[in-house]
GROMACS .gro file of C-alpha atoms in nm:
model
  235
    1MET     CA    1   6.145  12.602  -1.965
    2ASN     CA    2   6.380  12.316  -2.051
    3THR     CA    3   6.404  12.218  -2.415
    4LEU     CA    4   6.302  11.872  -2.533
    5HIS     CA    5   6.669  11.782  -2.557
    6GLU     CA    6   6.736  11.890  -2.197
    7GLN     CA    7   6.429  11.706  -2.071
    8LEU     CA    8   6.543  11.389  -2.245
    9LEU     CA    9   6.894  11.426  -2.102
   10ASP     CA   10   6.753  11.445  -1.749
   11GLN     CA   11   6.542  11.136  -1.812
   12LEU     CA   12   6.833  10.942  -1.959
   13VAL     CA   13   7.063  11.032  -1.669
   14SER     CA   14   6.801  10.900  -1.426
   15TYR     CA   15   6.763  10.586  -1.639
   16VAL     CA   16   7.139  10.523  -1.661
   17GLN     CA   17   7.183  10.561  -1.285
   18THR     CA   18   6.940  10.274  -1.226
   19LEU     CA   19   7.163  10.037  -1.424
   20PRO     CA   20   7.477   9.852  -1.310
   21ALA     CA   21   7.818   9.914  -1.465
   22ASN     CA   22   7.855   9.774  -1.819
   23ALA     CA   23   7.479   9.726  -1.861
   24LYS     CA   24   7.359   9.777  -2.216
   25LEU     CA   25   7.106  10.055  -2.268
   26LEU     CA   26   6.791  10.014  -2.473
   27SER     CA   27   6.843  10.072  -2.844
   28GLU     CA   28   6.789  10.419  -2.995
   29ARG     CA   29   6.458  10.302  -3.140
   30GLN     CA   30   6.344  10.162  -2.803
   31LEU     CA   31   6.446  10.480  -2.622
   32ALA     CA   32   6.265  10.691  -2.881
   33ASN     CA   33   5.947  10.489  -2.823
   34LYS     CA   34   5.991  10.494  -2.444
   35TYR     CA   35   6.028  10.873  -2.421
   36GLN     CA   36   5.813  10.963  -2.724
   37VAL     CA   37   6.084  11.153  -2.911
   38SER     CA   38   6.261  11.112  -3.245
   39ARG     CA   39   6.560  10.881  -3.286
   40ASN     CA   40   6.770  11.183  -3.385
   41THR     CA   41   6.689  11.349  -3.050
   42VAL     CA   42   6.788  11.028  -2.872
   43ARG     CA   43   7.111  11.004  -3.071
   44LEU     CA   44   7.212  11.361  -2.983
   45ALA     CA   45   7.132  11.304  -2.615
   46LEU     CA   46   7.340  10.985  -2.607
   47LEU     CA   47   7.631  11.174  -2.761
   48ASP     CA   48   7.604  11.427  -2.477
   49LEU     CA   49   7.601  11.149  -2.219
   50GLU     CA   50   7.906  10.993  -2.379
   51SER     CA   51   8.093  11.323  -2.368
   52THR     CA   52   8.038  11.340  -1.990
   53GLY     CA   53   8.166  10.984  -1.939
   54LEU     CA   54   7.837  10.840  -1.811
   55VAL     CA   55   7.813  10.597  -2.103
   56ARG     CA   56   8.032  10.457  -2.379
   57ARG     CA   57   7.915  10.374  -2.730
   58VAL     CA   58   8.056  10.068  -2.907
   59GLN     CA   59   8.014  10.059  -3.284
   60GLY     CA   60   7.781   9.780  -3.389
   61GLU     CA   61   7.709   9.672  -3.031
   62GLY     CA   62   7.523   9.954  -2.858
   63THR     CA   63   7.560  10.193  -2.564
   64PHE     CA   64   7.688  10.078  -2.224
   65VAL     CA   65   7.700  10.223  -1.873
   66ASN     CA   66   8.013  10.366  -1.713
   67ARG     CA   67   7.947  10.396  -1.340
   68ILE     CA   68   8.200  10.660  -1.238
   69ASN     CA   69   8.316  10.972  -1.417
   70LEU     CA   70   8.650  11.108  -1.301
   71GLN     CA   71   8.702  11.474  -1.383
   72SER     CA   72   9.051  11.606  -1.457
   73ASP     CA   73   9.048  11.879  -1.192
   74LEU     CA   74   9.020  11.904  -0.814
   75GLY     CA   75   8.693  11.709  -0.835
   76SER     CA   76   8.898  11.414  -0.954
   77SER     CA   77   8.945  11.058  -0.839
   78TYR     CA   78   9.074  11.179  -0.505
   79LYS     CA   79   8.727  11.325  -0.435
   80PHE     CA   80   8.619  10.961  -0.430
   81GLY     CA   81   8.372  10.993  -0.142
   82GLN     CA   82   8.196  11.289  -0.297
   83GLN     CA   83   8.173  11.114  -0.634
   84MET     CA   84   8.022  10.804  -0.475
   85ARG     CA   85   7.762  10.996  -0.278
   86LEU     CA   86   7.655  11.182  -0.593
   87LEU     CA   87   7.594  10.843  -0.752
   88GLY     CA   88   7.384  10.726  -0.460
   89LYS     CA   89   7.656  10.491  -0.334
   90THR     CA   90   7.793  10.458   0.018
   91PRO     CA   91   8.169  10.524   0.013
   92SER     CA   92   8.407  10.372   0.263
   93THR     CA   93   8.781  10.345   0.310
   94LYS     CA   94   8.982  10.060   0.459
   95ILE     CA   95   9.336  10.140   0.576
   96ILE     CA   96   9.532   9.826   0.485
   97SER     CA   97   9.867   9.949   0.614
   98PHE     CA   98  10.026  10.261   0.764
   99GLU     CA   99  10.402  10.273   0.810
  100GLU     CA  100  10.701  10.505   0.822
  101LYS     CA  101  10.974  10.441   0.566
  102ASP     CA  102  11.307  10.583   0.456
  103VAL     CA  103  11.298  10.775   0.130
  104ASN     CA  104  11.492  10.605  -0.151
  105ALA     CA  105  11.603  10.763  -0.480
  106TYR     CA  106  11.268  10.701  -0.653
  107PHE     CA  107  11.062  10.870  -0.383
  108ALA     CA  108  11.319  11.144  -0.331
  109LYS     CA  109  11.259  11.245  -0.692
  110ASN     CA  110  10.879  11.220  -0.676
  111LEU     CA  111  10.840  11.390  -0.337
  112ASN     CA  112  11.125  11.639  -0.382
  113LEU     CA  113  11.298  11.507  -0.069
  114GLU     CA  114  11.649  11.398   0.018
  115ILE     CA  115  11.742  11.029   0.023
  116GLY     CA  116  11.713  10.904   0.380
  117GLU     CA  117  11.438  11.145   0.486
  118LYS     CA  118  11.122  10.990   0.629
  119MET     CA  119  10.789  10.936   0.458
  120PHE     CA  120  10.460  10.773   0.548
  121LYS     CA  121  10.336  10.496   0.322
  122VAL     CA  122   9.959  10.458   0.343
  123ARG     CA  123   9.783  10.175   0.160
  124ARG     CA  124   9.408  10.233   0.131
  125LEU     CA  125   9.125  10.041  -0.030
  126ARG     CA  126   8.840  10.260  -0.154
  127LEU     CA  127   8.498  10.093  -0.167
  128ALA     CA  128   8.147  10.178  -0.285
  129ASP     CA  129   7.862   9.981  -0.129
  130ASN     CA  130   8.139   9.755   0.013
  131GLU     CA  131   8.269   9.673  -0.337
  132PRO     CA  132   8.641   9.745  -0.399
  133MET     CA  133   8.686  10.021  -0.655
  134MET     CA  134   9.037  10.157  -0.611
  135LEU     CA  135   9.356  10.062  -0.432
  136GLU     CA  136   9.573  10.360  -0.337
  137ARG     CA  137   9.934  10.377  -0.220
  138SER     CA  138  10.004  10.725  -0.087
  139PHE     CA  139  10.345  10.854   0.013
  140LEU     CA  140  10.360  11.160   0.241
  141PRO     CA  141  10.657  11.359   0.380
  142VAL     CA  142  10.680  11.299   0.755
  143LYS     CA  143  10.821  11.649   0.810
  144LEU     CA  144  10.494  11.801   0.685
  145PHE     CA  145  10.269  11.565   0.885
  146PRO     CA  146  10.479  11.468   1.189
  147THR     CA  147  10.189  11.362   1.411
  148LEU     CA  148   9.980  11.188   1.144
  149THR     CA  149   9.822  10.862   1.262
  150LYS     CA  150   9.631  10.579   1.103
  151GLU     CA  151   9.329  10.669   1.316
  152MET     CA  152   9.312  11.020   1.168
  153LEU     CA  153   9.281  10.877   0.819
  154GLU     CA  154   9.020  10.622   0.924
  155ASN     CA  155   8.787  10.892   1.054
  156ASP     CA  156   8.824  11.172   0.794
  157SER     CA  157   8.927  11.224   0.435
  158MET     CA  158   9.301  11.262   0.381
  159TYR     CA  159   9.266  11.614   0.244
  160ASP     CA  160   9.049  11.727   0.534
  161VAL     CA  161   9.314  11.594   0.772
  162PHE     CA  162   9.586  11.780   0.582
  163GLU     CA  163   9.402  12.109   0.617
  164GLN     CA  164   9.242  12.078   0.959
  165GLU     CA  165   9.527  11.911   1.148
  166PHE     CA  166   9.834  12.045   0.966
  167ASP     CA  167   9.717  12.364   0.792
  168GLU     CA  168   9.825  12.223   0.455
  169LYS     CA  169   9.588  12.352   0.189
  170ILE     CA  170   9.584  12.200  -0.159
  171ASP     CA  171   9.656  12.431  -0.448
  172TYR     CA  172   9.656  12.188  -0.742
  173ALA     CA  173   9.741  11.834  -0.845
  174ASP     CA  174   9.891  11.669  -1.151
  175GLU     CA  175   9.737  11.335  -1.236
  176TYR     CA  176   9.831  11.084  -1.504
  177PHE     CA  177   9.665  10.757  -1.599
  178SER     CA  178   9.733  10.457  -1.820
  179ALA     CA  179   9.560  10.132  -1.911
  180ASP     CA  180   9.714   9.804  -1.795
  181VAL     CA  181   9.627   9.474  -1.630
  182ILE     CA  182   9.614   9.431  -1.255
  183SER     CA  183   9.929   9.304  -1.083
  184ASN     CA  184   9.921   8.975  -0.896
  185CYS     CA  185   9.987   9.150  -0.565
  186ASP     CA  186   9.676   9.367  -0.601
  187CYS     CA  187   9.431   9.095  -0.709
  188GLU     CA  188   9.333   8.983  -0.359
  189SER     CA  189   9.262   9.332  -0.225
  190MET     CA  190   9.064   9.432  -0.535
  191GLN     CA  191   8.888   9.093  -0.555
  192LEU     CA  192   8.978   9.061  -0.923
  193LYS     CA  193   9.131   8.779  -1.126
  194PRO     CA  194   9.493   8.804  -1.246
  195GLY     CA  195   9.514   8.974  -1.584
  196THR     CA  196   9.197   9.181  -1.535
  197PRO     CA  197   9.218   9.518  -1.718
  198CYS     CA  198   9.263   9.816  -1.488
  199LEU     CA  199   9.366  10.179  -1.480
  200HIS     CA  200   9.689  10.292  -1.317
  201LEU     CA  201   9.685  10.649  -1.185
  202GLU     CA  202   9.974  10.859  -1.063
  203ARG     CA  203   9.910  11.183  -0.873
  204LYS     CA  204  10.127  11.456  -0.725
  205THR     CA  205   9.949  11.707  -0.504
  206TYR     CA  206  10.089  12.051  -0.426
  207ASP     CA  207  10.018  12.297  -0.147
  208GLU     CA  208   9.993  12.674  -0.179
  209GLN     CA  209  10.372  12.705  -0.146
  210LYS     CA  210  10.413  12.462  -0.441
  211HIS     CA  211  10.553  12.188  -0.217
  212ILE     CA  212  10.468  11.829  -0.305
  213ILE     CA  213  10.263  11.703  -0.013
  214GLU     CA  214  10.143  11.375  -0.159
  215PHE     CA  215  10.255  11.123  -0.419
  216THR     CA  216   9.996  10.853  -0.487
  217LEU     CA  217   9.993  10.545  -0.708
  218SER     CA  218   9.647  10.395  -0.760
  219THR     CA  219   9.492  10.096  -0.929
  220ALA     CA  220   9.129  10.140  -1.035
  221ARG     CA  221   8.878   9.904  -1.191
  222SER     CA  222   8.858   9.988  -1.560
  223ASP     CA  223   8.509   9.835  -1.587
  224GLU     CA  224   8.385  10.090  -1.330
  225PHE     CA  225   8.572  10.406  -1.431
  226ALA     CA  226   8.560  10.640  -1.727
  227TYR     CA  227   8.798  10.932  -1.746
  228HIS     CA  228   8.680  11.264  -1.885
  229VAL     CA  229   8.933  11.533  -1.976
  230ARG     CA  230   8.845  11.883  -2.100
  231HIS     CA  231   9.107  12.068  -2.301
  232ASN     CA  232   9.094  12.445  -2.333
  233LEU     CA  233   9.254  12.520  -2.668
  234GLU     CA  234   9.364  12.859  -2.789
  235ASN     CA  235   9.377  12.951  -3.156
   0.00000   0.00000   0.00000
């Protein structure tokens, strides 16, 4: 049988998922009255929710909803569709551009290619319930995906295409993120005002032979995303 704490957690998760991003939760006292538990039980449950990234607590102001929790593993931001479906949202992807480019020094370093080799540049807008959430610029070595087309990426997830069409299986990815404000060139696609806070993400994805198969630069809405990282520390 679930403990009182676990029961309350389940109830609070259901409650939070009915609220829009940045909505303020009821106060600890109101939640205690609503669920007929002590304020201490509510406080502990809210701490658990905060640790998972579902909510954020602001000293002196209350507890607020974070809509999306990005995990720092292969269930990360690039499992966008899966994350959205778990949250009851309808994910979709719009391919803004798909083009073949020459690799310059910057991309040679980040894709482990030679200058002058070919790469695909794919610009994608990720949406949930038709609302822009993330703008991705992905750079892919043409020699690994020689017959890749825009239509393939419109119909399936990028990683499914990699595996099913090109037998490229993902082993791991390194992902970094930083806080910033959105650039002027991204405002229109993301439907945000200039200067709006955002998250910048950089990801390198490796196959089972440790080759870099994808380098992606993303801009995500910081009012919609929380980032949860678990560290395994050894004594």
